[in-house]
Amino acid sequence: MANYLAQFQTIKNSCDHIVIAVEDVSDLWPNIKSGFEERVPIKRASLNNKTRNPVLVENFPCEFILTTDSRLRSRFPQEQSLFWFREPYATIVLVTCEDLDEFKTILKPRLKLIVQNDEKEWFIVFVSRAHPSNDNAVKMAKKVYAKLEVDFSTKRRERCCKYDIHGPEANFWDDLESKIMECVRNTLDRRVQFYEDEIRKLTEQRFMPVWNFCNFFILKESLAFMFEMAHLYEDALREYDELELCYLETVNMPGKQREFGGVDHGDDWAALLNHENKPLTQIVQDDSFREFEFRQYLFAYQSKLLFKLNRPFEVASRGHSFIIGFSKALTLHENMLPFCMREVWVITACLALINATASPNYDGLVATDIEKEFYRLKGDLYSLCRVKFMRLAYLIGYGADIEKSPVNSALLSMLTWPKPPVWPSVPLDASPEVLEKEKVILQATPKIKHFGIQRKPLPLEPSVLLREANRRRASLSAGNVFEVFDGRPALIDGSASDASSRTPLSKKMNVISMSRTNSSPGTFDGSVDRPMRLAEIYVAAEHALKHTISDADLWKALSSVEEFEQKYLELTKGAADNYHHSWWKRHGVVLDGEIAAVCFRHGNFDLAAKSYEKVCALYAGEGWQELLADVLPNLAECQKMLNDQAGYLASCVRLLSLDKGLFSTKERQAFQAEVLRLARSEMKDPVPLDVSSLITFSGNPGPPLELCDGDPGILSVTVWSGFPDDITLDSLSLTLTATFNADEGAKALRSSTATILKPGRNTITLALPPQRPGSYVLGVLTGQIGQLRFRSHSFSKGGPADSDDFMSYEKPTRPILKVFKPRPLVDLAAAISSALLINETQWVGVIVRPIDYSLKGASSAEMTNSNGTQKDCSLASIKEFQQLKLDNGRIEFPAWASDTDSVIWIPVRAISDRLPRGSSSVTPQKQSNLDGMRTIALKLEFGVSHNQIFERTVAVHFTDPFHVSTRVADKCNDGTLLLQVILHSQVKATLTIYDAWLELQDGFIHTGQGTGRPTSSFFPLMISPTSRAGIMFSIRLGKVIDKDEVEALQAESILNIRYGIYGERTNGAHPPVAMDGIETEDARQDLLFKSAIVLQRPVLDPCLAVGFLPLPSTGLRVGQLITMQWRVERLKGPEDNGISEHNGEVLYEVSANSENWMLAGRKRGHATLSTIQGSRIVISVLCVPLVAGYVRPPQLGLPNVEESNISCNPPGPHLVCVMPPALSSSFCIPP
Amino acid sequence: MATTACFIIVSRNDIPIYETDAGSATKREDASQMHQFILHAALDIVQDLAWTTSAMYLKAIDRFNDMVVSVYVTAGHTRFMLLHDSRNDDGIKSFFQEVHELYIKILLNPLYLPGSRITSSHFDTKVRALARKYL
């Protein structure tokens, strides 16, 4: 049966759709062919799949072929059963007949003959040629068709339909399609059943020796092909899957050693999507197929079906695992395959898959996660392709252009070398190429990392290539390896080849290169016995690969370094993009870093910096510091090249803030030196920089600094420096942020002097000006180093400096400073219990009471006095007493009194120039405390720097010791007057009167010859506090002296009292201050008190009488004119009159309140009054009252006459009633 | 015991908070960086896989030639990642479970801030002992 393989392939290639046979009984086909073929492909068809479930197929293709066609006729019956899938699936019998007899006799037997073959699925189409206008013919056709139906249709199945040539009925085509599909469905079911039975039979014999995979394959693929023709791709795919399973089972059966394949030219070019790569007949191997070709063939069919099913995602996913699996198979047979066949195959396979799945846009077609997975797979494919590509490039000596990054190292260093049976050796005529390679190796300068970072480069090879290649050469045993290295064991470790190829400038390498250059070209004879050198290995690999690779594009990509880099970039970009699309950001970003490395090498620093920034952001964001430490120097270098000073500085700072273990001290110092160099010299303009990760700060542990409102202070802050060396900050400022007041901007504390930060912990102190009340936290630390303005936001935890983890969370901020709301810090009050003596020096006590606040330091009090003098003062507290010196109105506060309550005693003398006046019983005393009030303005300056000022004015009441009142006790017949003087004690102290005398005013004399003193035995007189005492003086009226002398004499009597005062301050007594302070306690201190007393001579006979004449009875009204009248009458004759008059005229004056009255007549004038006793005149004045109510009327006064000579009626002020004005019509009065 | 085993605990913020080299092989100088790289890249896979299963032990999720990454995800999405070359699946599972208990004890420490680096030497000793026992 295997012989049919070729034929099977031909058949398969020639027919790709289902055939429907047309049995044209009545030669009708040419007429109706076009109508039928228009219906193809059938729009919707229902078929059964392998599990007999109905499946809807759209656009079902089929072809109508006449049974007389050669394609159907020339088949052998044997072939028919084998390739049954190509046989017609339905037979349409076309008939026409216009005569019943003809039908019965000719047509019916013929039809019976045609349809008797059971295997055919058939149905009859009766074509009616009758024209609709021809009723007879139509009727006849109907009759014949009815007969036809009776004969051929059964109850179970309708097998007839009628086609009208002149306009078919509307439902004819639907009917036809459904009939066709019914036939096809039945045939398909039957054939599937047949194939399945056959396959089952073969499967049962699977483990028998006679079993032949090719036969099984033909059956299985026939079935699959039939499904494919019927557009049942799912079923076809399943058949191929089963076929693959079965193949893998049988191919790996032990005992049967088969050829693997893959040795032909062009086999390296993966054909996993090209099923027509090789005809199957070429890959037949005994009873089966060669694995290499056949597995690719199967996959090609599977992917073809998947593409037809519009599932490119699955192609990618199956393809990826197929490549992985197939690569393993290639590894197993590597020793039979050409050099690096596996790598080349994988590269081409990946590229083929990528290209096949790349073109359409699948966005939105599928669920997001499937799409993600699809991109991920493509990323994987790119990545796989990239690795193999790099491996090939490395083998031919492009290793220097492959970045030794973690990703490349991880991918390559764990990937084994190809294992050819014999490592390719140098072709004979390749010596120029070897020289060329040597030159490249020698010229390759080692890449020096920025900042002088010394790192062993990451390996790109699983083991040393030199050793591996030489070991695999047949003649060379492993023991000879040492010869390769000239016996230098130092070079045999992992990095030896790297070192030898990249650091030819080092001494050791010079020796080797010398030996190389000294060797004559003649030695490059490819001699098998001599170990190959690296350049030779490269050249040998290149030649071998040239032989292996049949893909011209791939070979071109490997032909030069530039081409390699271009392809490398293309693959890396593809992988990165796809990983990014699949949200595998870590994979994607890492590959971005690889792109950056290439850009960097080509001086495209802008692109490189952008990509490196992405990589750094990823690693920094996730805190993978070791990885970050690898990339960050590259970024820094890019930024340096781009002259991006801010970025470069930021990178340096980030490098410094990485774990200390990642860089040596020397390297860290280099970073710092770079920062300083830029800051101090290179930069022209100030550059801001965030150093939060490097310089951190915190308040000191413990409670926050507490300050009263207005007080300055000193804030101490701990600053951690991550710099490896001391660093000098030109200036430093720290902001304080109020916690409860967001609107208020942060306040900066500045320290303009240079600060030197040691590595690690530093404590700096900052002067704190007075702040507003509130609680403050540390805000931002800013400062300047040269032109560099740095700022740091971060708090350090105040512990060890490895605070990188600490950065990731927010520390609850602790207040560092509390400024209290303004409150009284001190209180001043007068320590006086009762009134003080006026005109005497008195101790005034001022109580100084600090309220939870120290008056320490330069506290000083200043006081000014409203009216008085002051002397030295003394300060006393409960425990201590100290005399202080008053200096320019200020005293310094002693330290001991700063925290306790204390009293300052200040001697003060209130001065009153006015003589105290006594009061008489006639004019009682008018008490007024204000007379004795004095104020003392106190000003206390205190606080740390005299910033706090407390001012208070203290009122002190001063008083005379006595108040004197007089009364005439009796008026004797002989003219003696007994004058009683009553002394009211005004102070809270016992007063002792030692002496009292009265200096009488003019007109009064003492009786007898006395000096005006009472009897001397009367004294001393004690007066208890606030009590009274009386003294009697006997006086009489004396002669009035001439007018000239009156002015010289006193008009008042003066009472003199010599007294003493006893008592203590604690009891309220205030004895005067002893001036010199040496006076003994018992020394009597006499004080003199003077008080003026006015004695009045009695008024006995007035000479003029003034009377206010009554007002009219109608009363007064506002605005009404009225005449006020006074009558003046002379009571005495001119002889007894002391009044100066001119020709009997008296001066009068009318006075009135101008607000109440308007006067119309003369207010002041002379009126003639006869000097004769009893003469009288009336003075009248016109006036108008201005306000209503009781008002005082105008008064008549006689300015030239003493009051005592005038008798008035009414004697005192009086009131008159003024009515409101009469209503006037001009006023508007509401009704 | 495995010749190579790099164990890393990654916090929910993707930050490595604990790292140890539990392998018996002499450490290559550059290996740690490469191991970090492999484990870091594997986070991409963990992020996809972690939500597809309710099990904490995700088994071997990534293969890097002959190296395997096994991952255990705690309820708080802290990931224990082990890069190893042995195939002792049960041992790895037990290792993870016991490390999880240790980790919970660390979490219970009121002075330990979740997400910060684990610096406890006791923890380190215990983890190394567990690695010797199971891997």
mmCIF file of C-alpha atoms in Angstrom, chain A residues 545-768:
data_model
loop_
_atom_site.group_PDB
_atom_site.id
_atom_site.type_symbol
_atom_site.label_atom_id
_atom_site.label_comp_id
_atom_site.label_asym_id
_atom_site.label_seq_id
_atom_site.Cartn_x
_atom_site.Cartn_y
_atom_site.Cartn_z
ATOM 1 C CA LEU A 545 28.227 27.744 9.362
ATOM 2 C CA LYS A 546 28.447 28.976 5.818
ATOM 3 C CA HIS A 547 28.183 25.412 4.801
ATOM 4 C CA THR A 548 25.263 24.761 7.117
ATOM 5 C CA ILE A 549 23.150 27.832 6.538
ATOM 6 C CA SER A 550 21.073 27.821 3.402
ATOM 7 C CA ASP A 551 18.979 30.849 4.294
ATOM 8 C CA ALA A 552 20.679 33.691 2.514
ATOM 9 C CA ASP A 553 19.171 36.297 4.768
ATOM 10 C CA LEU A 554 20.423 34.601 7.863
ATOM 11 C CA TRP A 555 23.860 34.211 6.426
ATOM 12 C CA LYS A 556 23.876 37.835 5.450
ATOM 13 C CA ALA A 557 22.998 38.769 9.005
ATOM 14 C CA LEU A 558 26.042 36.880 10.187
ATOM 15 C CA SER A 559 28.392 38.065 7.472
ATOM 16 C CA SER A 560 29.562 41.232 9.188
ATOM 17 C CA VAL A 561 29.418 42.863 12.563
ATOM 18 C CA GLU A 562 27.161 45.610 11.262
ATOM 19 C CA GLU A 563 24.692 43.158 9.786
ATOM 20 C CA PHE A 564 24.802 41.156 12.963
ATOM 21 C CA GLU A 565 24.010 44.182 15.039
ATOM 22 C CA GLN A 566 21.142 45.141 12.831
ATOM 23 C CA LYS A 567 19.561 41.731 13.088
ATOM 24 C CA TYR A 568 20.324 41.606 16.769
ATOM 25 C CA LEU A 569 18.555 44.901 17.286
ATOM 26 C CA GLU A 570 15.612 43.754 15.226
ATOM 27 C CA LEU A 571 15.200 40.615 17.295
ATOM 28 C CA THR A 572 15.680 42.401 20.583
ATOM 29 C CA LYS A 573 13.191 45.093 19.677
ATOM 30 C CA GLY A 574 10.694 42.485 18.568
ATOM 31 C CA ALA A 575 11.035 40.616 21.814
ATOM 32 C CA ALA A 576 10.826 43.763 23.906
ATOM 33 C CA ASP A 577 7.775 45.086 22.103
ATOM 34 C CA ASN A 578 5.930 41.842 22.375
ATOM 35 C CA TYR A 579 6.771 41.456 26.031
ATOM 36 C CA HIS A 580 5.535 44.951 26.632
ATOM 37 C CA HIS A 581 2.295 44.121 24.845
ATOM 38 C CA SER A 582 1.886 41.092 27.034
ATOM 39 C CA TRP A 583 2.411 43.154 30.174
ATOM 40 C CA TRP A 584 5.554 41.307 31.015
ATOM 41 C CA LYS A 585 7.185 44.565 31.774
ATOM 42 C CA ARG A 586 10.238 43.077 33.433
ATOM 43 C CA HIS A 587 11.154 41.017 30.393
ATOM 44 C CA GLY A 588 10.408 43.924 28.123
ATOM 45 C CA VAL A 589 12.321 46.507 30.042
ATOM 46 C CA VAL A 590 15.345 44.291 30.405
ATOM 47 C CA LEU A 591 15.482 43.906 26.652
ATOM 48 C CA ASP A 592 15.085 47.660 26.303
ATOM 49 C CA GLY A 593 18.272 47.823 28.282
ATOM 50 C CA GLU A 594 19.957 45.639 25.660
ATOM 51 C CA ILE A 595 18.812 47.985 22.932
ATOM 52 C CA ALA A 596 20.202 50.805 24.980
ATOM 53 C CA ALA A 597 23.552 49.076 25.163
ATOM 54 C CA VAL A 598 23.730 48.932 21.383
ATOM 55 C CA CYS A 599 22.675 52.554 21.051
ATOM 56 C CA PHE A 600 25.292 53.428 23.604
ATOM 57 C CA ARG A 601 27.995 51.657 21.689
ATOM 58 C CA HIS A 602 27.080 53.598 18.608
ATOM 59 C CA GLY A 603 27.112 56.875 20.409
ATOM 60 C CA ASN A 604 23.366 57.314 20.234
ATOM 61 C CA PHE A 605 23.321 58.447 23.831
ATOM 62 C CA ASP A 606 19.950 60.057 23.713
ATOM 63 C CA LEU A 607 18.110 56.843 22.909
ATOM 64 C CA ALA A 608 20.359 54.880 25.197
ATOM 65 C CA ALA A 609 19.658 57.186 28.109
ATOM 66 C CA LYS A 610 15.922 56.914 27.560
ATOM 67 C CA SER A 611 16.007 53.131 27.590
ATOM 68 C CA TYR A 612 18.429 52.937 30.473
ATOM 69 C CA GLU A 613 16.169 55.217 32.442
ATOM 70 C CA LYS A 614 13.319 52.781 31.958
ATOM 71 C CA VAL A 615 15.445 49.916 33.180
ATOM 72 C CA CYS A 616 16.706 51.856 36.145
ATOM 73 C CA ALA A 617 13.213 52.980 37.034
ATOM 74 C CA LEU A 618 12.063 49.375 37.061
ATOM 75 C CA TYR A 619 14.874 48.103 39.221
ATOM 76 C CA ALA A 620 14.798 51.088 41.520
ATOM 77 C CA GLY A 621 11.049 50.915 41.870
ATOM 78 C CA GLU A 622 11.176 47.315 42.876
ATOM 79 C CA GLY A 623 14.308 47.703 44.929
ATOM 80 C CA TRP A 624 16.512 45.186 43.130
ATOM 81 C CA GLN A 625 19.686 46.955 43.946
ATOM 82 C CA GLU A 626 22.238 44.547 42.603
ATOM 83 C CA LEU A 627 20.658 44.736 39.186
ATOM 84 C CA LEU A 628 20.352 48.476 39.469
ATOM 85 C CA ALA A 629 24.011 48.762 40.353
ATOM 86 C CA ASP A 630 24.835 47.101 37.075
ATOM 87 C CA VAL A 631 22.838 49.441 34.862
ATOM 88 C CA LEU A 632 23.018 52.735 36.654
ATOM 89 C CA PRO A 633 26.656 53.515 35.785
ATOM 90 C CA ASN A 634 25.756 53.142 32.124
ATOM 91 C CA LEU A 635 22.914 55.575 32.486
ATOM 92 C CA ALA A 636 25.203 57.970 34.289
ATOM 93 C CA GLU A 637 27.694 57.807 31.497
ATOM 94 C CA CYS A 638 25.010 58.481 28.895
ATOM 95 C CA GLN A 639 23.877 61.486 30.839
ATOM 96 C CA LYS A 640 27.403 62.699 31.120
ATOM 97 C CA MET A 641 27.846 62.410 27.388
ATOM 98 C CA LEU A 642 24.592 64.243 26.803
ATOM 99 C CA ASN A 643 25.727 66.928 29.228
ATOM 100 C CA ASP A 644 22.585 66.365 31.222
ATOM 101 C CA GLN A 645 24.034 67.694 34.427
ATOM 102 C CA ALA A 646 20.919 67.338 36.509
ATOM 103 C CA GLY A 647 20.393 63.770 35.395
ATOM 104 C CA TYR A 648 24.018 62.918 35.827
ATOM 105 C CA LEU A 649 24.085 64.301 39.318
ATOM 106 C CA ALA A 650 20.897 62.469 40.165
ATOM 107 C CA SER A 651 22.444 59.241 38.909
ATOM 108 C CA CYS A 652 25.566 59.816 40.971
ATOM 109 C CA VAL A 653 23.430 60.391 44.014
ATOM 110 C CA ARG A 654 21.479 57.241 43.310
ATOM 111 C CA LEU A 655 24.703 55.323 42.943
ATOM 112 C CA LEU A 656 25.844 56.662 46.263
ATOM 113 C CA SER A 657 22.597 55.763 47.923
ATOM 114 C CA LEU A 658 22.674 52.147 46.858
ATOM 115 C CA ASP A 659 23.668 49.474 49.322
ATOM 116 C CA LYS A 660 27.156 50.090 50.518
ATOM 117 C CA GLY A 661 28.193 46.549 49.752
ATOM 118 C CA LEU A 662 27.542 46.928 46.064
ATOM 119 C CA PHE A 663 30.418 49.268 45.377
ATOM 120 C CA SER A 664 33.826 49.520 46.895
ATOM 121 C CA THR A 665 34.760 52.563 48.913
ATOM 122 C CA LYS A 666 36.992 53.736 46.157
ATOM 123 C CA GLU A 667 34.168 53.644 43.666
ATOM 124 C CA ARG A 668 31.879 55.428 46.013
ATOM 125 C CA GLN A 669 34.506 58.068 46.500
ATOM 126 C CA ALA A 670 34.693 58.433 42.764
ATOM 127 C CA PHE A 671 30.952 59.098 42.666
ATOM 128 C CA GLN A 672 31.288 61.737 45.324
ATOM 129 C CA ALA A 673 34.223 63.315 43.565
ATOM 130 C CA GLU A 674 32.124 63.546 40.403
ATOM 131 C CA VAL A 675 29.334 65.279 42.259
ATOM 132 C CA LEU A 676 31.728 67.730 43.850
ATOM 133 C CA ARG A 677 33.622 68.362 40.662
ATOM 134 C CA LEU A 678 30.435 69.263 38.852
ATOM 135 C CA ALA A 679 29.056 71.284 41.706
ATOM 136 C CA ARG A 680 32.150 73.304 42.389
ATOM 137 C CA SER A 681 33.647 73.894 39.004
ATOM 138 C CA GLU A 682 31.844 72.780 35.923
ATOM 139 C CA MET A 683 28.341 73.986 36.298
ATOM 140 C CA LYS A 684 27.500 77.483 35.281
ATOM 141 C CA ASP A 685 23.948 77.658 36.482
ATOM 142 C CA PRO A 686 22.547 76.334 39.682
ATOM 143 C CA VAL A 687 21.082 72.886 39.310
ATOM 144 C CA PRO A 688 18.481 71.536 41.685
ATOM 145 C CA LEU A 689 18.916 67.985 42.862
ATOM 146 C CA ASP A 690 16.973 65.706 45.093
ATOM 147 C CA VAL A 691 19.212 63.886 47.500
ATOM 148 C CA SER A 692 16.491 62.403 49.651
ATOM 149 C CA SER A 693 18.006 58.975 49.392
ATOM 150 C CA LEU A 694 21.420 60.154 50.395
ATOM 151 C CA ILE A 695 21.017 62.838 52.991
ATOM 152 C CA THR A 696 18.331 62.177 55.501
ATOM 153 C CA PHE A 697 17.469 64.005 58.620
ATOM 154 C CA SER A 698 15.429 63.724 61.727
ATOM 155 C CA GLY A 699 14.791 65.563 64.906
ATOM 156 C CA ASN A 700 16.535 64.436 67.999
ATOM 157 C CA PRO A 701 14.825 61.702 69.908
ATOM 158 C CA GLY A 702 12.883 62.736 72.938
ATOM 159 C CA PRO A 703 10.200 65.303 73.424
ATOM 160 C CA PRO A 704 10.064 68.211 71.049
ATOM 161 C CA LEU A 705 11.630 71.520 71.839
ATOM 162 C CA GLU A 706 9.096 73.646 73.655
ATOM 163 C CA LEU A 707 9.148 77.385 73.392
ATOM 164 C CA CYS A 708 6.934 80.151 74.611
ATOM 165 C CA ASP A 709 5.505 82.539 72.103
ATOM 166 C CA GLY A 710 8.092 85.020 71.012
ATOM 167 C CA ASP A 711 11.080 83.164 72.341
ATOM 168 C CA PRO A 712 13.958 82.285 70.056
ATOM 169 C CA GLY A 713 15.656 78.955 70.495
ATOM 170 C CA ILE A 714 18.241 76.590 69.169
ATOM 171 C CA LEU A 715 17.097 73.585 67.207
ATOM 172 C CA SER A 716 19.265 70.538 67.050
ATOM 173 C CA VAL A 717 18.764 68.181 64.114
ATOM 174 C CA THR A 718 20.379 64.889 63.230
ATOM 175 C CA VAL A 719 21.497 64.609 59.635
ATOM 176 C CA TRP A 720 22.667 61.371 58.085
ATOM 177 C CA SER A 721 25.057 61.610 55.241
ATOM 178 C CA GLY A 722 25.446 58.752 52.836
ATOM 179 C CA PHE A 723 28.548 60.170 51.243
ATOM 180 C CA PRO A 724 31.640 58.079 51.707
ATOM 181 C CA ASP A 725 33.747 61.086 52.661
ATOM 182 C CA ASP A 726 33.275 64.310 54.497
ATOM 183 C CA ILE A 727 31.334 66.761 52.454
ATOM 184 C CA THR A 728 31.188 70.498 52.884
ATOM 185 C CA LEU A 729 27.863 72.160 52.445
ATOM 186 C CA ASP A 730 28.111 75.826 51.613
ATOM 187 C CA SER A 731 24.829 76.566 53.177
ATOM 188 C CA LEU A 732 22.067 74.658 54.751
ATOM 189 C CA SER A 733 18.506 75.459 55.496
ATOM 190 C CA LEU A 734 15.730 73.495 56.974
ATOM 191 C CA THR A 735 12.066 74.271 56.747
ATOM 192 C CA LEU A 736 9.635 73.914 59.557
ATOM 193 C CA THR A 737 6.059 73.154 58.687
ATOM 194 C CA ALA A 738 3.244 73.963 61.006
ATOM 195 C CA THR A 739 1.150 70.878 61.569
ATOM 196 C CA PHE A 740 -2.136 72.559 62.188
ATOM 197 C CA ASN A 741 -1.894 75.416 59.836
ATOM 198 C CA ALA A 742 -1.678 74.356 56.247
ATOM 199 C CA ASP A 743 -2.001 77.754 54.654
ATOM 200 C CA GLU A 744 1.028 79.092 56.311
ATOM 201 C CA GLY A 745 4.077 78.426 54.260
ATOM 202 C CA ALA A 746 6.965 76.548 55.678
ATOM 203 C CA LYS A 747 9.535 78.633 57.381
ATOM 204 C CA ALA A 748 13.133 78.116 56.590
ATOM 205 C CA LEU A 749 15.871 78.073 59.153
ATOM 206 C CA ARG A 750 19.126 78.999 57.585
ATOM 207 C CA SER A 751 22.634 78.325 58.485
ATOM 208 C CA SER A 752 24.723 80.245 56.080
ATOM 209 C CA THR A 753 28.033 79.076 57.408
ATOM 210 C CA ALA A 754 29.598 76.071 55.778
ATOM 211 C CA THR A 755 28.694 72.811 57.404
ATOM 212 C CA ILE A 756 30.840 69.740 57.120
ATOM 213 C CA LEU A 757 28.951 66.498 57.105
ATOM 214 C CA LYS A 758 30.819 63.422 58.171
ATOM 215 C CA PRO A 759 29.748 60.112 56.742
ATOM 216 C CA GLY A 760 27.003 58.792 58.949
ATOM 217 C CA ARG A 761 25.435 60.681 61.763
ATOM 218 C CA ASN A 762 25.873 64.406 62.242
ATOM 219 C CA THR A 763 24.223 66.763 64.617
ATOM 220 C CA ILE A 764 23.717 70.290 63.445
ATOM 221 C CA THR A 765 22.240 73.142 65.390
ATOM 222 C CA LEU A 766 20.272 75.928 63.898
ATOM 223 C CA ALA A 767 19.270 79.207 65.447
ATOM 224 C CA LEU A 768 15.550 79.403 65.706
#
